[in-house]
């Protein structure tokens, strides 16, 4: 059947706040402290002609603190903590993702040592992620470990050879786990899988 063309439009509003600071020369085992905090509030409404379609709301905040320690022999580096929280909600007949909450906590350490022309660096990170569908009470937890090691050898003035390898793990997000329905803005029918496992990737350079 012939139908009158429907105009789909989007009205959105995004507000973001960021705060960062650092303290230097602490004069103890901890030499420096860096802090960062960010908050975002995103609202997105899809209109089908004059009628309100689906409304998307996404609120999230993230905080990170990094502490640099004094040099121990040839070793210097830092360790820290990172926290994240995200609340996502889609409202309307064509909402393809249920309301979800995502919480994340991570700890990490970075170290570097120099032995003449040779420099070695390494990093290790552990992250726990909890993704919950608040309407279906479906809860997924993920434990993730990531690490890297790299080396650089300066064999002549202005010339160096480097090598690095890393292994990273990533948890699926709420959309990848729980989507089920049409998304008009992208002209796609999105289907998630609540049984997805974490991704694992290796990189060598």
mmCIF file of C-alpha atoms in Angstrom:
data_model
loop_
_atom_site.group_PDB
_atom_site.id
_atom_site.type_symbol
_atom_site.label_atom_id
_atom_site.label_comp_id
_atom_site.label_asym_id
_atom_site.label_seq_id
_atom_site.Cartn_x
_atom_site.Cartn_y
_atom_site.Cartn_z
ATOM 1 C CA UNK A 1 0.000 0.000 0.000
ATOM 2 C CA UNK A 2 1.103 3.533 -0.680
ATOM 3 C CA UNK A 3 1.716 5.459 2.504
ATOM 4 C CA UNK A 4 2.458 9.101 3.137
ATOM 5 C CA UNK A 5 6.181 9.605 3.772
ATOM 6 C CA UNK A 6 6.892 9.937 7.474
ATOM 7 C CA UNK A 7 9.523 12.400 8.584
ATOM 8 C CA UNK A 8 11.705 11.149 11.430
ATOM 9 C CA UNK A 9 13.690 13.735 13.380
ATOM 10 C CA UNK A 10 15.789 13.802 16.541
ATOM 11 C CA UNK A 11 15.942 16.271 19.402
ATOM 12 C CA UNK A 12 18.867 15.795 21.750
ATOM 13 C CA UNK A 13 20.550 17.498 24.658
ATOM 14 C CA UNK A 14 23.955 16.683 26.101
ATOM 15 C CA UNK A 15 25.494 18.135 29.253
ATOM 16 C CA UNK A 16 28.975 17.209 30.465
ATOM 17 C CA UNK A 17 31.150 18.319 33.384
ATOM 18 C CA UNK A 18 34.836 17.512 33.857
ATOM 19 C CA UNK A 19 37.115 18.181 36.788
ATOM 20 C CA UNK A 20 40.821 17.381 36.999
ATOM 21 C CA UNK A 21 43.658 18.222 39.349
ATOM 22 C CA UNK A 22 46.994 17.069 40.674
ATOM 23 C CA UNK A 23 49.235 17.453 43.706
ATOM 24 C CA UNK A 24 53.014 17.353 43.269
ATOM 25 C CA UNK A 25 56.057 17.005 45.535
ATOM 26 C CA UNK A 26 54.295 15.103 48.296
ATOM 27 C CA UNK A 27 57.653 14.309 49.910
ATOM 28 C CA UNK A 28 56.885 10.681 50.815
ATOM 29 C CA UNK A 29 56.703 7.313 49.098
ATOM 30 C CA UNK A 30 53.946 8.913 46.999
ATOM 31 C CA UNK A 31 55.452 11.662 44.881
ATOM 32 C CA UNK A 32 52.412 12.825 42.906
ATOM 33 C CA UNK A 33 48.641 12.375 42.857
ATOM 34 C CA UNK A 34 46.355 12.999 39.871
ATOM 35 C CA UNK A 35 42.557 13.071 40.017
ATOM 36 C CA UNK A 36 39.943 13.215 37.282
ATOM 37 C CA UNK A 37 36.133 13.168 37.418
ATOM 38 C CA UNK A 38 33.612 13.409 34.584
ATOM 39 C CA UNK A 39 29.809 13.410 34.478
ATOM 40 C CA UNK A 40 27.582 13.217 31.413
ATOM 41 C CA UNK A 41 23.797 13.526 30.967
ATOM 42 C CA UNK A 42 22.409 12.712 27.499
ATOM 43 C CA UNK A 43 18.736 12.866 26.406
ATOM 44 C CA UNK A 44 17.684 11.874 22.903
ATOM 45 C CA UNK A 45 14.093 11.939 21.600
ATOM 46 C CA UNK A 46 13.043 10.530 18.225
ATOM 47 C CA UNK A 47 10.006 12.174 16.593
ATOM 48 C CA UNK A 48 7.841 10.448 13.991
ATOM 49 C CA UNK A 49 6.291 13.451 12.294
ATOM 50 C CA UNK A 50 4.716 15.431 15.149
ATOM 51 C CA UNK A 51 4.459 12.444 17.486
ATOM 52 C CA UNK A 52 7.071 11.585 20.097
ATOM 53 C CA UNK A 53 8.621 8.207 19.410
ATOM 54 C CA UNK A 54 11.367 6.664 21.494
ATOM 55 C CA UNK A 55 13.185 8.563 24.246
ATOM 56 C CA UNK A 56 16.744 7.578 25.215
ATOM 57 C CA UNK A 57 18.355 8.686 28.474
ATOM 58 C CA UNK A 58 21.946 7.999 29.347
ATOM 59 C CA UNK A 59 23.597 9.213 32.556
ATOM 60 C CA UNK A 60 27.155 8.268 33.419
ATOM 61 C CA UNK A 61 30.055 9.315 35.594
ATOM 62 C CA UNK A 62 33.678 8.249 35.782
ATOM 63 C CA UNK A 63 36.399 8.891 38.361
ATOM 64 C CA UNK A 64 40.104 8.052 38.279
ATOM 65 C CA UNK A 65 42.955 8.579 40.717
ATOM 66 C CA UNK A 66 46.574 7.896 39.821
ATOM 67 C CA UNK A 67 49.408 7.858 42.387
ATOM 68 C CA UNK A 68 53.040 8.056 41.317
ATOM 69 C CA UNK A 69 55.572 6.537 43.703
ATOM 70 C CA UNK A 70 59.163 7.564 44.259
ATOM 71 C CA UNK A 71 61.907 5.820 42.325
ATOM 72 C CA UNK A 72 62.932 2.448 43.754
ATOM 73 C CA UNK A 73 66.354 1.595 42.351
ATOM 74 C CA UNK A 74 65.868 1.690 38.584
ATOM 75 C CA UNK A 75 62.098 1.349 38.889
ATOM 76 C CA UNK A 76 59.559 4.177 38.714
ATOM 77 C CA UNK A 77 55.851 4.093 38.065
ATOM 78 C CA UNK A 78 52.318 4.624 39.304
ATOM 79 C CA UNK A 79 49.200 2.772 40.429
ATOM 80 C CA UNK A 80 45.584 3.769 40.730
ATOM 81 C CA UNK A 81 41.855 3.180 40.873
ATOM 82 C CA UNK A 82 39.090 3.864 38.339
ATOM 83 C CA UNK A 83 35.310 3.835 38.938
ATOM 84 C CA UNK A 84 32.472 4.093 36.424
ATOM 85 C CA UNK A 85 28.668 4.039 36.550
ATOM 86 C CA UNK A 86 26.160 4.221 33.694
ATOM 87 C CA UNK A 87 22.347 4.327 33.778
ATOM 88 C CA UNK A 88 20.638 3.785 30.420
ATOM 89 C CA UNK A 89 16.923 3.926 29.695
ATOM 90 C CA UNK A 90 14.829 3.778 26.528
ATOM 91 C CA UNK A 91 11.125 4.734 26.725
ATOM 92 C CA UNK A 92 8.478 4.192 24.032
ATOM 93 C CA UNK A 93 6.781 1.539 21.921
ATOM 94 C CA UNK A 94 9.907 1.010 19.844
ATOM 95 C CA UNK A 95 12.385 0.945 22.735
ATOM 96 C CA UNK A 96 14.737 -1.876 21.774
ATOM 97 C CA UNK A 97 16.832 -1.949 24.979
ATOM 98 C CA UNK A 98 15.456 -2.404 28.514
ATOM 99 C CA UNK A 99 16.613 -0.039 31.292
ATOM 100 C CA UNK A 100 20.083 -1.070 32.463
ATOM 101 C CA UNK A 101 22.720 -0.150 35.019
ATOM 102 C CA UNK A 102 26.435 -0.736 34.497
ATOM 103 C CA UNK A 103 28.974 -0.514 37.323
ATOM 104 C CA UNK A 104 32.718 -0.875 36.918
ATOM 105 C CA UNK A 105 35.720 -0.809 39.238
ATOM 106 C CA UNK A 106 39.312 -1.214 38.110
ATOM 107 C CA UNK A 107 42.792 -1.150 39.651
ATOM 108 C CA UNK A 108 46.004 -0.770 37.673
ATOM 109 C CA UNK A 109 49.769 -0.456 37.981
ATOM 110 C CA UNK A 110 52.345 0.925 35.500
ATOM 111 C CA UNK A 111 56.114 0.524 35.935
ATOM 112 C CA UNK A 112 59.226 1.525 33.965
ATOM 113 C CA UNK A 113 62.922 0.750 34.388
ATOM 114 C CA UNK A 114 65.927 2.050 32.459
ATOM 115 C CA UNK A 115 69.248 0.213 32.180
ATOM 116 C CA UNK A 116 71.552 2.348 30.076
ATOM 117 C CA UNK A 117 70.294 2.207 26.481
ATOM 118 C CA UNK A 118 67.541 -0.294 27.396
ATOM 119 C CA UNK A 119 64.118 0.818 28.695
ATOM 120 C CA UNK A 120 61.471 -1.661 29.850
ATOM 121 C CA UNK A 121 57.840 -0.807 30.625
ATOM 122 C CA UNK A 122 54.957 -2.944 31.852
ATOM 123 C CA UNK A 123 51.370 -2.542 32.931
ATOM 124 C CA UNK A 124 48.692 -4.647 34.597
ATOM 125 C CA UNK A 125 44.976 -3.922 35.051
ATOM 126 C CA UNK A 126 42.085 -5.761 36.706
ATOM 127 C CA UNK A 127 38.488 -4.665 36.122
ATOM 128 C CA UNK A 128 35.166 -5.912 37.455
ATOM 129 C CA UNK A 129 32.039 -5.014 35.464
ATOM 130 C CA UNK A 130 28.419 -5.619 36.479
ATOM 131 C CA UNK A 131 25.651 -5.116 33.862
ATOM 132 C CA UNK A 132 22.066 -5.380 35.121
ATOM 133 C CA UNK A 133 18.752 -5.230 33.268
ATOM 134 C CA UNK A 134 16.563 -3.577 35.900
ATOM 135 C CA UNK A 135 13.249 -4.759 34.407
ATOM 136 C CA UNK A 136 14.146 -8.423 33.819
ATOM 137 C CA UNK A 137 16.512 -8.709 36.836
ATOM 138 C CA UNK A 138 19.117 -10.216 34.525
ATOM 139 C CA UNK A 139 22.581 -9.659 35.967
ATOM 140 C CA UNK A 140 25.930 -10.324 34.244
ATOM 141 C CA UNK A 141 29.324 -10.057 35.938
ATOM 142 C CA UNK A 142 32.709 -9.978 34.223
ATOM 143 C CA UNK A 143 36.234 -10.271 35.651
ATOM 144 C CA UNK A 144 38.847 -8.937 33.240
ATOM 145 C CA UNK A 145 42.618 -8.859 33.243
ATOM 146 C CA UNK A 146 44.770 -6.851 30.857
ATOM 147 C CA UNK A 147 48.524 -6.556 30.678
ATOM 148 C CA UNK A 148 51.326 -5.217 28.509
ATOM 149 C CA UNK A 149 55.100 -5.280 28.280
ATOM 150 C CA UNK A 150 57.384 -3.236 26.055
ATOM 151 C CA UNK A 151 61.077 -2.650 25.524
ATOM 152 C CA UNK A 152 63.184 -0.093 23.681
ATOM 153 C CA UNK A 153 66.921 -0.339 22.892
ATOM 154 C CA UNK A 154 68.713 2.800 21.723
ATOM 155 C CA UNK A 155 71.579 1.215 19.789
ATOM 156 C CA UNK A 156 72.895 4.470 18.317
ATOM 157 C CA UNK A 157 72.406 8.207 18.757
ATOM 158 C CA UNK A 158 68.921 8.987 17.424
ATOM 159 C CA UNK A 159 68.105 5.349 16.579
ATOM 160 C CA UNK A 160 66.158 2.770 18.605
ATOM 161 C CA UNK A 161 64.442 -0.575 18.181
ATOM 162 C CA UNK A 162 61.255 -1.233 20.145
ATOM 163 C CA UNK A 163 58.958 -4.149 20.862
ATOM 164 C CA UNK A 164 55.609 -4.298 22.641
ATOM 165 C CA UNK A 165 52.911 -6.865 23.257
ATOM 166 C CA UNK A 166 49.614 -6.571 25.114
ATOM 167 C CA UNK A 167 46.611 -8.651 26.023
ATOM 168 C CA UNK A 168 43.258 -6.959 26.712
ATOM 169 C CA UNK A 169 39.800 -8.123 27.729
ATOM 170 C CA UNK A 170 36.513 -6.253 27.187
ATOM 171 C CA UNK A 171 33.039 -6.867 28.595
ATOM 172 C CA UNK A 172 29.984 -6.586 26.310
ATOM 173 C CA UNK A 173 27.925 -3.456 26.923
ATOM 174 C CA UNK A 174 24.214 -3.279 27.721
ATOM 175 C CA UNK A 175 23.170 -2.840 24.087
ATOM 176 C CA UNK A 176 25.158 -5.892 22.982
ATOM 177 C CA UNK A 177 23.599 -7.984 25.745
ATOM 178 C CA UNK A 178 19.946 -6.915 25.836
ATOM 179 C CA UNK A 179 18.920 -5.215 22.544
ATOM 180 C CA UNK A 180 15.866 -6.684 20.841
ATOM 181 C CA UNK A 181 13.933 -4.549 18.379
ATOM 182 C CA UNK A 182 13.998 -1.952 15.591
ATOM 183 C CA UNK A 183 16.181 1.141 15.911
ATOM 184 C CA UNK A 184 14.702 3.709 13.538
ATOM 185 C CA UNK A 185 17.551 6.221 13.806
ATOM 186 C CA UNK A 186 20.045 3.705 12.363
ATOM 187 C CA UNK A 187 17.537 1.750 10.218
ATOM 188 C CA UNK A 188 18.547 -1.491 11.923
ATOM 189 C CA UNK A 189 16.891 -4.303 13.841
ATOM 190 C CA UNK A 190 19.232 -4.900 16.758
ATOM 191 C CA UNK A 191 19.395 -8.241 18.557
ATOM 192 C CA UNK A 192 21.562 -8.725 21.634
ATOM 193 C CA UNK A 193 22.687 -11.897 23.331
ATOM 194 C CA UNK A 194 22.544 -12.011 27.166
ATOM 195 C CA UNK A 195 24.928 -14.998 27.109
ATOM 196 C CA UNK A 196 27.823 -13.170 25.472
ATOM 197 C CA UNK A 197 31.236 -13.671 27.063
ATOM 198 C CA UNK A 198 34.065 -11.168 27.353
ATOM 199 C CA UNK A 199 36.293 -10.437 24.348
ATOM 200 C CA UNK A 200 39.993 -11.237 24.422
ATOM 201 C CA UNK A 201 42.542 -9.581 22.133
ATOM 202 C CA UNK A 202 46.310 -9.790 21.644
ATOM 203 C CA UNK A 203 48.425 -7.090 20.015
ATOM 204 C CA UNK A 204 52.107 -7.199 19.128
ATOM 205 C CA UNK A 205 54.155 -4.476 17.495
#
